[in-house]
Amino acid sequence: MKLLASLTLAAVVSTLSVPAMAQFQKPEDAIKYRKAAMTVMAAHFGRIGAMASERVPFDAKVAAENAATVEFMSKLPWGGFIAGSDKGETSAKPEIWTDGGKFRKASEDMMASVALLNAAAKTGNLDNLKKAFGESARTCKACHDSFRKE
Ligand code: ASC
């Protein structure tokens, strides 16, 4: 029973470890962190977009690698939206902090859609990728429309 309890605790702690790591000395550091996470995510998302729109030839392995990176990165920005980081070098709208439930929902929609993008990429089928890419782009845009300044 003791072993089971400690394994359970370890499992719980490991699921919490990504947000727990996102601790910052200053609001500016949190802003830099979340922007960096978004930048990396966008770079890898864009490589999939180039294939989805047939600007570059489809390569199933490259698509799958990029989609896995996008899914991983999608989990990181949220820990950077700490209290006090609404001011400074940021396009974040105040609604992130005043309408946190809606922001959380928008972030969850994006994370769910890129998890599906990763699953679609693993099928190695370009039509699956195109469909899932379009849906992911929609959830990115929906959050930006509500929560990012022009
Ligand atoms: C990107 C990127 C975004 C989203 C969005 C999708 O590649 O940088 O912000 O996709 O444009 O609509």
mmCIF file of C-alpha atoms and ligand atoms in Angstrom:
data_model
loop_
_atom_site.group_PDB
_atom_site.id
_atom_site.type_symbol
_atom_site.label_atom_id
_atom_site.label_comp_id
_atom_site.label_asym_id
_atom_site.label_seq_id
_atom_site.Cartn_x
_atom_site.Cartn_y
_atom_site.Cartn_z
ATOM 1 C CA MET A 1 0.000 0.000 0.000
ATOM 2 C CA LYS A 2 2.855 2.362 0.833
ATOM 3 C CA LEU A 3 4.425 1.704 -2.551
ATOM 4 C CA LEU A 4 1.121 2.297 -4.311
ATOM 5 C CA ALA A 5 0.651 5.546 -2.399
ATOM 6 C CA SER A 6 4.092 6.828 -3.341
ATOM 7 C CA LEU A 7 3.661 5.791 -6.979
ATOM 8 C CA THR A 8 0.336 7.629 -7.043
ATOM 9 C CA LEU A 9 1.937 10.695 -5.507
ATOM 10 C CA ALA A 10 4.793 10.543 -8.018
ATOM 11 C CA ALA A 11 2.287 10.358 -10.879
ATOM 12 C CA VAL A 12 0.356 13.358 -9.550
ATOM 13 C CA VAL A 13 3.530 15.384 -9.025
ATOM 14 C CA SER A 14 4.792 14.593 -12.527
ATOM 15 C CA THR A 15 1.556 15.856 -14.118
ATOM 16 C CA LEU A 16 1.982 19.092 -12.167
ATOM 17 C CA SER A 17 5.646 19.553 -12.957
ATOM 18 C CA VAL A 18 5.308 21.613 -16.149
ATOM 19 C CA PRO A 19 3.237 24.450 -14.654
ATOM 20 C CA ALA A 20 5.214 24.228 -11.416
ATOM 21 C CA MET A 21 8.424 24.843 -13.362
ATOM 22 C CA ALA A 22 7.002 28.062 -14.746
ATOM 23 C CA GLN A 23 7.969 30.210 -11.784
ATOM 24 C CA PHE A 24 9.435 33.621 -12.427
ATOM 25 C CA GLN A 25 11.396 36.246 -10.540
ATOM 26 C CA LYS A 26 9.766 39.146 -12.368
ATOM 27 C CA PRO A 27 6.684 39.701 -14.566
ATOM 28 C CA GLU A 28 9.031 40.576 -17.503
ATOM 29 C CA ASP A 29 10.542 37.094 -17.269
ATOM 30 C CA ALA A 30 7.094 35.511 -17.487
ATOM 31 C CA ILE A 31 6.246 37.669 -20.523
ATOM 32 C CA LYS A 32 9.486 36.668 -22.265
ATOM 33 C CA TYR A 33 8.871 33.023 -21.439
ATOM 34 C CA ARG A 34 5.341 32.844 -22.822
ATOM 35 C CA LYS A 35 6.325 34.772 -25.969
ATOM 36 C CA ALA A 36 9.269 32.435 -26.521
ATOM 37 C CA ALA A 37 7.003 29.398 -26.134
ATOM 38 C CA MET A 38 4.508 30.869 -28.625
ATOM 39 C CA THR A 39 7.363 31.675 -31.055
ATOM 40 C CA VAL A 40 8.726 28.131 -30.991
ATOM 41 C CA MET A 41 5.230 26.688 -31.340
ATOM 42 C CA ALA A 42 4.452 28.986 -34.312
ATOM 43 C CA ALA A 43 7.707 28.026 -36.077
ATOM 44 C CA HIS A 44 6.838 24.330 -35.958
ATOM 45 C CA PHE A 45 3.155 24.934 -36.701
ATOM 46 C CA GLY A 46 4.184 26.962 -39.748
ATOM 47 C CA ARG A 47 6.247 24.054 -41.108
ATOM 48 C CA ILE A 48 3.133 21.900 -41.006
ATOM 49 C CA GLY A 49 1.126 24.725 -42.598
ATOM 50 C CA ALA A 50 3.553 24.840 -45.500
ATOM 51 C CA MET A 51 2.785 21.169 -46.203
ATOM 52 C CA ALA A 52 -0.944 21.508 -45.532
ATOM 53 C CA SER A 53 -1.157 24.297 -48.104
ATOM 54 C CA GLU A 54 1.170 22.399 -50.481
ATOM 55 C CA ARG A 55 3.747 25.173 -50.545
ATOM 56 C CA VAL A 56 6.292 22.479 -49.743
ATOM 57 C CA PRO A 57 6.087 18.751 -50.563
ATOM 58 C CA PHE A 58 4.427 16.573 -47.933
ATOM 59 C CA ASP A 59 6.898 14.589 -45.858
ATOM 60 C CA ALA A 60 5.048 12.469 -43.289
ATOM 61 C CA LYS A 61 8.064 12.105 -41.002
ATOM 62 C CA VAL A 62 8.773 15.850 -40.929
ATOM 63 C CA ALA A 63 5.085 16.593 -40.355
ATOM 64 C CA ALA A 64 4.950 14.132 -37.454
ATOM 65 C CA GLU A 65 8.097 15.556 -35.834
ATOM 66 C CA ASN A 66 6.759 19.095 -36.072
ATOM 67 C CA ALA A 67 3.316 18.145 -34.791
ATOM 68 C CA ALA A 68 4.824 16.405 -31.758
ATOM 69 C CA THR A 69 6.791 19.583 -30.994
ATOM 70 C CA VAL A 70 3.683 21.736 -31.412
ATOM 71 C CA GLU A 71 1.729 19.531 -29.018
ATOM 72 C CA PHE A 72 4.489 19.685 -26.411
ATOM 73 C CA MET A 73 4.929 23.451 -26.775
ATOM 74 C CA SER A 74 1.180 24.068 -26.548
ATOM 75 C CA LYS A 75 1.313 23.204 -22.843
ATOM 76 C CA LEU A 76 3.899 25.803 -21.900
ATOM 77 C CA PRO A 77 2.723 29.390 -22.483
ATOM 78 C CA TRP A 78 -0.052 29.333 -19.864
ATOM 79 C CA GLY A 79 2.270 29.233 -16.864
ATOM 80 C CA GLY A 80 3.653 32.583 -18.048
ATOM 81 C CA PHE A 81 0.389 34.501 -17.616
ATOM 82 C CA ILE A 82 1.111 35.289 -13.987
ATOM 83 C CA ALA A 83 -0.441 38.098 -11.960
ATOM 84 C CA GLY A 84 1.205 41.426 -12.752
ATOM 85 C CA SER A 85 2.339 40.355 -16.239
ATOM 86 C CA ASP A 86 -0.503 42.249 -17.935
ATOM 87 C CA LYS A 87 1.768 45.325 -18.189
ATOM 88 C CA GLY A 88 4.977 45.707 -20.183
ATOM 89 C CA GLU A 89 6.144 44.346 -23.541
ATOM 90 C CA THR A 90 3.014 42.349 -24.167
ATOM 91 C CA SER A 91 0.005 42.201 -26.462
ATOM 92 C CA ALA A 92 -1.967 40.307 -23.839
ATOM 93 C CA LYS A 93 -5.420 41.783 -23.224
ATOM 94 C CA PRO A 94 -6.617 42.438 -19.659
ATOM 95 C CA GLU A 95 -9.466 39.958 -20.264
ATOM 96 C CA ILE A 96 -6.936 37.154 -19.719
ATOM 97 C CA TRP A 97 -7.000 38.101 -16.045
ATOM 98 C CA THR A 98 -10.557 39.419 -15.773
ATOM 99 C CA ASP A 99 -12.176 36.546 -17.695
ATOM 100 C CA GLY A 100 -9.847 33.735 -16.721
ATOM 101 C CA GLY A 101 -12.428 30.994 -17.249
ATOM 102 C CA LYS A 102 -12.920 31.942 -20.874
ATOM 103 C CA PHE A 103 -9.159 32.226 -21.400
ATOM 104 C CA ARG A 104 -8.602 28.802 -19.864
ATOM 105 C CA LYS A 105 -11.294 27.319 -22.126
ATOM 106 C CA ALA A 106 -9.670 28.897 -25.202
ATOM 107 C CA SER A 107 -6.276 27.507 -24.167
ATOM 108 C CA GLU A 108 -7.783 24.058 -23.605
ATOM 109 C CA ASP A 109 -9.458 24.132 -27.034
ATOM 110 C CA MET A 110 -6.111 24.920 -28.633
ATOM 111 C CA MET A 111 -4.298 22.184 -26.709
ATOM 112 C CA ALA A 112 -7.001 19.645 -27.638
ATOM 113 C CA SER A 113 -6.859 20.580 -31.320
ATOM 114 C CA VAL A 114 -3.079 20.300 -31.531
ATOM 115 C CA ALA A 115 -3.205 16.927 -29.763
ATOM 116 C CA LEU A 116 -5.534 15.862 -32.599
ATOM 117 C CA LEU A 117 -3.095 17.423 -35.091
ATOM 118 C CA ASN A 118 -0.329 15.283 -33.641
ATOM 119 C CA ALA A 119 -2.537 12.176 -33.927
ATOM 120 C CA ALA A 120 -3.444 13.114 -37.518
ATOM 121 C CA ALA A 121 0.218 13.637 -38.425
ATOM 122 C CA LYS A 122 1.032 10.155 -37.149
ATOM 123 C CA THR A 123 -1.389 8.631 -39.686
ATOM 124 C CA GLY A 124 0.929 9.805 -42.477
ATOM 125 C CA ASN A 125 -2.072 10.940 -44.526
ATOM 126 C CA LEU A 126 -1.991 14.444 -46.017
ATOM 127 C CA ASP A 127 -5.774 14.894 -46.025
ATOM 128 C CA ASN A 128 -5.925 14.078 -42.303
ATOM 129 C CA LEU A 129 -3.129 16.574 -41.714
ATOM 130 C CA LYS A 130 -4.857 19.326 -43.702
ATOM 131 C CA LYS A 131 -8.118 18.908 -41.814
ATOM 132 C CA ALA A 132 -6.460 18.873 -38.381
ATOM 133 C CA PHE A 133 -4.198 21.783 -39.306
ATOM 134 C CA GLY A 134 -7.219 23.891 -40.275
ATOM 135 C CA GLU A 135 -8.956 23.123 -36.997
ATOM 136 C CA SER A 136 -5.804 23.943 -34.999
ATOM 137 C CA ALA A 137 -5.364 27.245 -36.846
ATOM 138 C CA ARG A 138 -8.977 28.057 -35.955
ATOM 139 C CA THR A 139 -8.394 27.509 -32.238
ATOM 140 C CA CYS A 140 -5.156 29.577 -32.320
ATOM 141 C CA LYS A 141 -7.012 32.406 -34.013
ATOM 142 C CA ALA A 142 -10.054 32.225 -31.733
ATOM 143 C CA CYS A 143 -7.855 32.795 -28.677
ATOM 144 C CA HIS A 144 -5.883 35.581 -30.375
ATOM 145 C CA ASP A 145 -9.091 37.332 -31.467
ATOM 146 C CA SER A 146 -10.376 37.447 -27.898
ATOM 147 C CA PHE A 147 -7.206 37.811 -25.882
ATOM 148 C CA ARG A 148 -4.449 39.399 -27.989
ATOM 149 C CA LYS A 149 -4.281 43.077 -28.900
ATOM 150 C CA GLU A 150 -3.953 43.980 -32.605
HETATM 151 C C1 ASC B 1 0.434 30.480 -36.862
HETATM 152 C C2 ASC B 1 0.668 31.585 -36.045
HETATM 153 C C3 ASC B 1 -0.481 31.928 -35.468
HETATM 154 C C4 ASC B 1 -1.538 30.990 -35.864
HETATM 155 C C5 ASC B 1 -2.749 31.647 -36.418
HETATM 156 C C6 ASC B 1 -3.714 30.647 -36.958
HETATM 157 O O1 ASC B 1 1.256 29.878 -37.537
HETATM 158 O O2 ASC B 1 1.816 32.201 -35.870
HETATM 159 O O3 ASC B 1 -0.678 32.911 -34.643
HETATM 160 O O4 ASC B 1 -0.913 30.133 -36.828
HETATM 161 O O5 ASC B 1 -2.403 32.533 -37.427
HETATM 162 O O6 ASC B 1 -4.871 31.268 -37.458
#
